[in-house]
mmCIF file of C-alpha atoms and ligand atoms in Angstrom:
data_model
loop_
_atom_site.group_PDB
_atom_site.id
_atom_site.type_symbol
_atom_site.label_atom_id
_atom_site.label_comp_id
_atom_site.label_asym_id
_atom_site.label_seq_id
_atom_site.Cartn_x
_atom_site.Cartn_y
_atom_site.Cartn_z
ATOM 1 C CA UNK A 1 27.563 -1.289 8.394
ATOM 2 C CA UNK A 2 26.686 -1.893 4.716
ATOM 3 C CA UNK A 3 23.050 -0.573 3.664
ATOM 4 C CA UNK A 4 22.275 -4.617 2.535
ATOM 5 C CA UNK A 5 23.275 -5.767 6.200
ATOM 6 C CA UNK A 6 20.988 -3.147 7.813
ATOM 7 C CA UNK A 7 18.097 -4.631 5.541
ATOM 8 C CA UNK A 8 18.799 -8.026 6.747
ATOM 9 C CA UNK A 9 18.537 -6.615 10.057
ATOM 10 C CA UNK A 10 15.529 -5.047 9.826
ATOM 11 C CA UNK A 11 13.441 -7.279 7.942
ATOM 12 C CA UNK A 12 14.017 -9.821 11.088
ATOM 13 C CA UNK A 13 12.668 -7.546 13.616
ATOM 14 C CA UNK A 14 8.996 -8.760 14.937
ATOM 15 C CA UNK A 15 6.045 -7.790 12.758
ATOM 16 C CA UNK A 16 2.594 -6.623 13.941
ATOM 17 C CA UNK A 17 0.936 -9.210 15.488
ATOM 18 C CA UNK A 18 -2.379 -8.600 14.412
ATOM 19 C CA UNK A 19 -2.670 -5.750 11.925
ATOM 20 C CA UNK A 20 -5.410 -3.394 11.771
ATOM 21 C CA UNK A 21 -6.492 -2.460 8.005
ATOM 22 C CA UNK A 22 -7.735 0.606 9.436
ATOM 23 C CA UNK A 23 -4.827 1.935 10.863
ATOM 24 C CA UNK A 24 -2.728 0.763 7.980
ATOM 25 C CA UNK A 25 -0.682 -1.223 9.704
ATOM 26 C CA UNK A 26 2.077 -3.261 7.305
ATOM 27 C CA UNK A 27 5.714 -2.807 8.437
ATOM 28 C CA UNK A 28 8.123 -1.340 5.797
ATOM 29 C CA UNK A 29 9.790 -3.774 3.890
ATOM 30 C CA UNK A 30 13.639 -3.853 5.558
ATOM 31 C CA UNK A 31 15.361 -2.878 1.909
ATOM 32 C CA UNK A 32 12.542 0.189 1.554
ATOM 33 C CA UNK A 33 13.792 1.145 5.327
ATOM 34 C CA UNK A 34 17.127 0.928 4.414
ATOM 35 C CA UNK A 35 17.291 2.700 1.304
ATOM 36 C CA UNK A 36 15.178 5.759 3.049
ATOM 37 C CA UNK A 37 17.815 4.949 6.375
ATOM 38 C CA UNK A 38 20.930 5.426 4.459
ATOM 39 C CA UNK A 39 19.358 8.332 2.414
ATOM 40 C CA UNK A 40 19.089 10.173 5.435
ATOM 41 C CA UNK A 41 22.732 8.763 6.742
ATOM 42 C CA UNK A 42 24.585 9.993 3.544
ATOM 43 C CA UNK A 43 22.488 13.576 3.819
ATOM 44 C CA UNK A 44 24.039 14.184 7.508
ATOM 45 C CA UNK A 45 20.264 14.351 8.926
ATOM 46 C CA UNK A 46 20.499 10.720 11.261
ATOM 47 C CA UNK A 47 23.749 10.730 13.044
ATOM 48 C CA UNK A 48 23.799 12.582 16.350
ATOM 49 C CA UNK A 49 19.986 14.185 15.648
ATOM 50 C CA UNK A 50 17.269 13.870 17.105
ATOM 51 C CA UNK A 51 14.092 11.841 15.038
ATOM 52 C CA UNK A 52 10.737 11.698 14.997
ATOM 53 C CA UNK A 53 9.577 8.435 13.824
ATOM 54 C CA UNK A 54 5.482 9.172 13.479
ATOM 55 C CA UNK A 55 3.670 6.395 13.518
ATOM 56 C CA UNK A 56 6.568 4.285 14.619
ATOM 57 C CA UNK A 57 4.349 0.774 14.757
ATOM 58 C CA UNK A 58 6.351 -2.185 15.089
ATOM 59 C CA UNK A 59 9.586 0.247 15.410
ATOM 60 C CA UNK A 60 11.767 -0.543 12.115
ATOM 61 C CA UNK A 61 12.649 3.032 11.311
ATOM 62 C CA UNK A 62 13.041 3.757 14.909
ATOM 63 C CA UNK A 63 15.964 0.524 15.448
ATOM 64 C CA UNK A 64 17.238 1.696 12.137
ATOM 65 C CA UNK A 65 17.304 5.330 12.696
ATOM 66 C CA UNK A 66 19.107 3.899 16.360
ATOM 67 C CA UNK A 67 21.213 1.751 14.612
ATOM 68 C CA UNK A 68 22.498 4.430 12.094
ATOM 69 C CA UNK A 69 23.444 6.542 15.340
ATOM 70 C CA UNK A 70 20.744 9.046 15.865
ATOM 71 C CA UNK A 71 21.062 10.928 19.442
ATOM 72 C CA UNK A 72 17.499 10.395 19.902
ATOM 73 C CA UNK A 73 14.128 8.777 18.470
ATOM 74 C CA UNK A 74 10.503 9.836 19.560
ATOM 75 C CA UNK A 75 8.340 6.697 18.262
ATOM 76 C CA UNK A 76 4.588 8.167 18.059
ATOM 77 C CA UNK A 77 1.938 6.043 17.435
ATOM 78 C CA UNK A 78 -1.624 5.484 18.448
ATOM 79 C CA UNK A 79 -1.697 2.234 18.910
ATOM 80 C CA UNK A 80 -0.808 -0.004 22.110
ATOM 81 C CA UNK A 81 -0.601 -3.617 20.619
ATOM 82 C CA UNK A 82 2.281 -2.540 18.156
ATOM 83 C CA UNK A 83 3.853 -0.341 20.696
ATOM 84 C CA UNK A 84 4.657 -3.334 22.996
ATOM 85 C CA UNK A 85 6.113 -4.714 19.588
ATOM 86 C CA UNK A 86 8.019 -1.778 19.497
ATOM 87 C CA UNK A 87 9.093 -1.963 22.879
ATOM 88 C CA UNK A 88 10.558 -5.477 22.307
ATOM 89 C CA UNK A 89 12.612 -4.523 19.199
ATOM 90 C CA UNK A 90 14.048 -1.672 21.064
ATOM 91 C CA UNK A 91 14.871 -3.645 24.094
ATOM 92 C CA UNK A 92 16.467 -6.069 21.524
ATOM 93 C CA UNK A 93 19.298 -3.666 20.853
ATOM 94 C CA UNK A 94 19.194 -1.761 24.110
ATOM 95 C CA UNK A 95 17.963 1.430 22.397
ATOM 96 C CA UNK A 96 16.031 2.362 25.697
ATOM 97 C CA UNK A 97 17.741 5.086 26.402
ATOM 98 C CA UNK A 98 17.516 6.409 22.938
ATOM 99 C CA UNK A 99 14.246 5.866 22.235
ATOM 100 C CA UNK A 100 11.252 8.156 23.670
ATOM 101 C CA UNK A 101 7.864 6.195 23.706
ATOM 102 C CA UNK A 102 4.604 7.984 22.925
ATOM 103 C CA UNK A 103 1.347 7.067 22.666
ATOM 104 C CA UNK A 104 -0.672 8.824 20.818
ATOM 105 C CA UNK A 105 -2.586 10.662 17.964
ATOM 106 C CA UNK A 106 0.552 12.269 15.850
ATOM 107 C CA UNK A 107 -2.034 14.996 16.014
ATOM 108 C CA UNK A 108 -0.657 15.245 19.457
ATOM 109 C CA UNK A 109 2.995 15.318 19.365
ATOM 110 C CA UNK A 110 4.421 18.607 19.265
ATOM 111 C CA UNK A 111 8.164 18.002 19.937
ATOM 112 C CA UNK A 112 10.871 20.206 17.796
ATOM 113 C CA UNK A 113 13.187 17.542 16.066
ATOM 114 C CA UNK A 114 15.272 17.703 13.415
ATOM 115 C CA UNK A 115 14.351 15.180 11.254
ATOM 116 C CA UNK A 116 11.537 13.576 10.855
ATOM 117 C CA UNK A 117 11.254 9.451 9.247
ATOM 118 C CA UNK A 118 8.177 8.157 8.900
ATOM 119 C CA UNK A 119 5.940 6.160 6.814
ATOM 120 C CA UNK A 120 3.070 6.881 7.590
ATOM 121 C CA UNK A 121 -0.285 5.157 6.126
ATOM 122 C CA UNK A 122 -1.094 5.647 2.720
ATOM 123 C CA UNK A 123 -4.431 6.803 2.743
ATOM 124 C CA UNK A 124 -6.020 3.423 0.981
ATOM 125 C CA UNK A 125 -8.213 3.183 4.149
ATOM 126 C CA UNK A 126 -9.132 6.532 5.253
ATOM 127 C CA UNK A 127 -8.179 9.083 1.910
ATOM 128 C CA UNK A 128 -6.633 11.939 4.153
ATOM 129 C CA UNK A 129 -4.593 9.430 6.830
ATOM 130 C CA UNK A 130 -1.372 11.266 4.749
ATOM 131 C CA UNK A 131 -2.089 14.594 5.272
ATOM 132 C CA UNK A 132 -2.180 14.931 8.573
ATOM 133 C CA UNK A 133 1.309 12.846 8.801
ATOM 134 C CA UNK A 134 2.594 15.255 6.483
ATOM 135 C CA UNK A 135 0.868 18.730 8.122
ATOM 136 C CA UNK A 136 2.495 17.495 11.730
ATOM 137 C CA UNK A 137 6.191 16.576 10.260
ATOM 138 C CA UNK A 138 6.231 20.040 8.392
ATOM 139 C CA UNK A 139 5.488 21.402 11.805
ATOM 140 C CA UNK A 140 7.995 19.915 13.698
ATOM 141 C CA UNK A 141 10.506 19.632 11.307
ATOM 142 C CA UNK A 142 12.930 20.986 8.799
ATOM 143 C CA UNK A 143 13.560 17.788 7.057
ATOM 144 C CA UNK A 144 11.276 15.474 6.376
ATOM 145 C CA UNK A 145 11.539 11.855 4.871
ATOM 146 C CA UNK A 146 8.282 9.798 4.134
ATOM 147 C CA UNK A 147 7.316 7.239 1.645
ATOM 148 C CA UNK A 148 3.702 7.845 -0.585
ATOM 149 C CA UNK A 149 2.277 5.497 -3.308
ATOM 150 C CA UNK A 150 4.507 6.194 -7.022
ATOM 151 C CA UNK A 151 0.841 6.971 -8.572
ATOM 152 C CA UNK A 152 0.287 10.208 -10.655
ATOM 153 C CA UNK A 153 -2.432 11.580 -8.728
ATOM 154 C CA UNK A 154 -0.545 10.988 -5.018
ATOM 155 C CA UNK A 155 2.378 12.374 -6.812
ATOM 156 C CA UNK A 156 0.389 15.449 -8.166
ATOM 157 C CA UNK A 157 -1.243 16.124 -4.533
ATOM 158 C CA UNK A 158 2.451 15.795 -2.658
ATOM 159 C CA UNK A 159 4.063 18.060 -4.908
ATOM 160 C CA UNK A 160 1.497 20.555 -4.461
ATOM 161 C CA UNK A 161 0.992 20.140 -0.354
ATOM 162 C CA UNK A 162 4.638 20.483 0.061
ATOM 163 C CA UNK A 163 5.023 23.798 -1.832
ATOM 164 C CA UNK A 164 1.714 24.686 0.274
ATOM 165 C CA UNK A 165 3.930 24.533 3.600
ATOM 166 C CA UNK A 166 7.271 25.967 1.468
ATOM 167 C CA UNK A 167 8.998 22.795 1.471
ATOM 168 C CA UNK A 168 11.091 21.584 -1.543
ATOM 169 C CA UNK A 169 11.114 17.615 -2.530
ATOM 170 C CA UNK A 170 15.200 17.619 -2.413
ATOM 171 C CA UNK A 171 15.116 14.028 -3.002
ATOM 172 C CA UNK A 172 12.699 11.192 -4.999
ATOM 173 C CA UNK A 173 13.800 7.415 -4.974
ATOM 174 C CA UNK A 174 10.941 4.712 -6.443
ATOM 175 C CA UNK A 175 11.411 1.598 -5.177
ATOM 176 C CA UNK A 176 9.273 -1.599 -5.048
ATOM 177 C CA UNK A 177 7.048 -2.083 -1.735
ATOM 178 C CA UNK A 178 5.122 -5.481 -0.931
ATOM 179 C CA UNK A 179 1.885 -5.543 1.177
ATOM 180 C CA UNK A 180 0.686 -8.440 2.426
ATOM 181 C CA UNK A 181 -2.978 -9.411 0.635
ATOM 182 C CA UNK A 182 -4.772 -9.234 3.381
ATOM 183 C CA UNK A 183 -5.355 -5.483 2.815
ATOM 184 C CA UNK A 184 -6.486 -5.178 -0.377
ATOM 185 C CA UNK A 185 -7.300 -9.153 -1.783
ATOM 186 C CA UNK A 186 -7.539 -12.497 -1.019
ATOM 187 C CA UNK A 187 -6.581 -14.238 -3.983
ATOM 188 C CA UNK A 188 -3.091 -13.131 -4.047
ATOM 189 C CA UNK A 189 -0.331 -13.760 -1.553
ATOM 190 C CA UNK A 190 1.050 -10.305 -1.681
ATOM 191 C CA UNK A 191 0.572 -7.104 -3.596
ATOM 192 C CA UNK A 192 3.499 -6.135 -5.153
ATOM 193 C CA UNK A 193 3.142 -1.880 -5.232
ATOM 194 C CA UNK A 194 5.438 0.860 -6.234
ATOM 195 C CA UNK A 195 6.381 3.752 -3.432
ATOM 196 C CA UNK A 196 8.204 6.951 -3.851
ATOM 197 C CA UNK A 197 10.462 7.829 -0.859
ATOM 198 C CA UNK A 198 10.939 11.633 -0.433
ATOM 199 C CA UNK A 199 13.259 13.842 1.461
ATOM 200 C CA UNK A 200 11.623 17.276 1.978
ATOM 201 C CA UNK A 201 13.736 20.500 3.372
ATOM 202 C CA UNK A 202 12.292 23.685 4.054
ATOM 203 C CA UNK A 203 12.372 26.508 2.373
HETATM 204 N N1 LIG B 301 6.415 3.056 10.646
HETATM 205 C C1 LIG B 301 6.112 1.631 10.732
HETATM 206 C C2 LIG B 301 4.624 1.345 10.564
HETATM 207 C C3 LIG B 301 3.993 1.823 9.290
HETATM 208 S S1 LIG B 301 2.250 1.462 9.262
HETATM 209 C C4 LIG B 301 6.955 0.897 9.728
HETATM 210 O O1 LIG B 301 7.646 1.577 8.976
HETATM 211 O O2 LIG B 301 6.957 -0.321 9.675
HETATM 212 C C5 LIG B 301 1.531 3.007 9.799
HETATM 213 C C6 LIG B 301 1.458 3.133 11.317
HETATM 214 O O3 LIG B 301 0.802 4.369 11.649
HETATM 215 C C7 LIG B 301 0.648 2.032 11.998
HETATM 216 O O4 LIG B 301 1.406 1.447 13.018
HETATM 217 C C8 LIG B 301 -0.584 2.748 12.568
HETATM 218 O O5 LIG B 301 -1.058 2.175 13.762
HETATM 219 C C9 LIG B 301 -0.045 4.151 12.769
HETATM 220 N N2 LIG B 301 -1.077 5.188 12.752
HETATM 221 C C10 LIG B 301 -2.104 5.312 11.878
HETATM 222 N N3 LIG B 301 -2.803 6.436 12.136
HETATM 223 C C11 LIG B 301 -2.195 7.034 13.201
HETATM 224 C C12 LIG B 301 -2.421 8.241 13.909
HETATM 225 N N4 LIG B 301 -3.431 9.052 13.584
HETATM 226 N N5 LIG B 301 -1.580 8.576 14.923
HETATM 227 C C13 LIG B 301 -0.545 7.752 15.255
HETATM 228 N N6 LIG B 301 -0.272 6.605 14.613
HETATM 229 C C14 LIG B 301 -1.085 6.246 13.598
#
């Protein structure tokens, strides 16, 4: 598979039905998953391991991370409505066997993987919604791949939280990201943003 065909791919799967501003919830545009996807792929950190896709919402990491050939994917997330999403993107591809369904705070999950892919909310809504994404994946995880807002200050604050926990950012790609307006205004159709994505590897 070519990373431009898994994009297609992804960006077809069904969105959230009815997001929730509070929880964050806007998919991952399917290029931004695949560039983060193949990342991963090319580092030997996808294929045959087992994932942890926190807050997994609608499920495109977790069909991508499937698709790519990981052994195994725990999707965590907290909330139902998007988890029967989820469910139905799996089933699309017959990942069920693959693919571990939890429901829950990530505060929760406590799983060993060994790699974690996640994007988890950006912390618009509730400032700190990152940290605790972060905190848990350093737990479970040697490697880590998430995607933050390209902004000095967010960049400033994940440097610093990652040397905190003795992780190193291996790995920095900026890419664009689009949000629907719904989130942040009304006027405009979408809000064109810039993310970072980051691979992190422990010390
Ligand atoms: N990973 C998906 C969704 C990103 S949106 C994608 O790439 O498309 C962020 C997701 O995190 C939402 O689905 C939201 O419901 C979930 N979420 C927010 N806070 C959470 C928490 N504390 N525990 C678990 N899931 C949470």
């Amino acid at each position: 598979m070519k990373k431009k065909h898994l994009a297609m791919i992804l960006s077809k799967l069904e969105g959230f039905k009815d997001p929730k501003p509070e929880l964050e919830q806007y998919r991952t545009p399917g290029d931004v998953a695949a560039e983060m996807l193949w990342l991963a792929l090319s580092m030997g950190d996808l294929e045959g391991r087992v994932i942890a896709d926190l807050g997994a919402g609608t499920g495109i990491l977790t069909v991508g991370a499937c698709l790519l050939g990981a052994k195994k994917v725990y999707a965590v997330e907290v909330d139902r409505p998007a988890l029967k999403v989820l469910e139905r993107n799996v089933g699309l591809y017959g990942f069920e066997d693959r693919v571990e369904v939890i429901q829950s705070d990530v505060s929760e999950f406590s799983e060993g993987v060994d790699s974690v892919i996640m994007n988890p909310p950006f912390g618009s809504q509730n400032p700190k919604a990152d940290r605790k994404f972060l905190l848990k994946a350093f737990e479970i995880s040697d490697v880590v791949y998430s995607i933050h807002l390209a902004k000095p200050e967010v960049r400033r604050f994940i440097e610093r939280f990652a040397g905190d926990f003795s992780f190193s950012i291996t790995h920095k790609i900026t890419v664009p990201f689009e949000i629907p307006a719904q989130f942040f205004f009304h006027r405009k159709k979408l809000e064109r943003i810039k993310v970072d994505i980051y691979r992190f590897s422990r010390v």
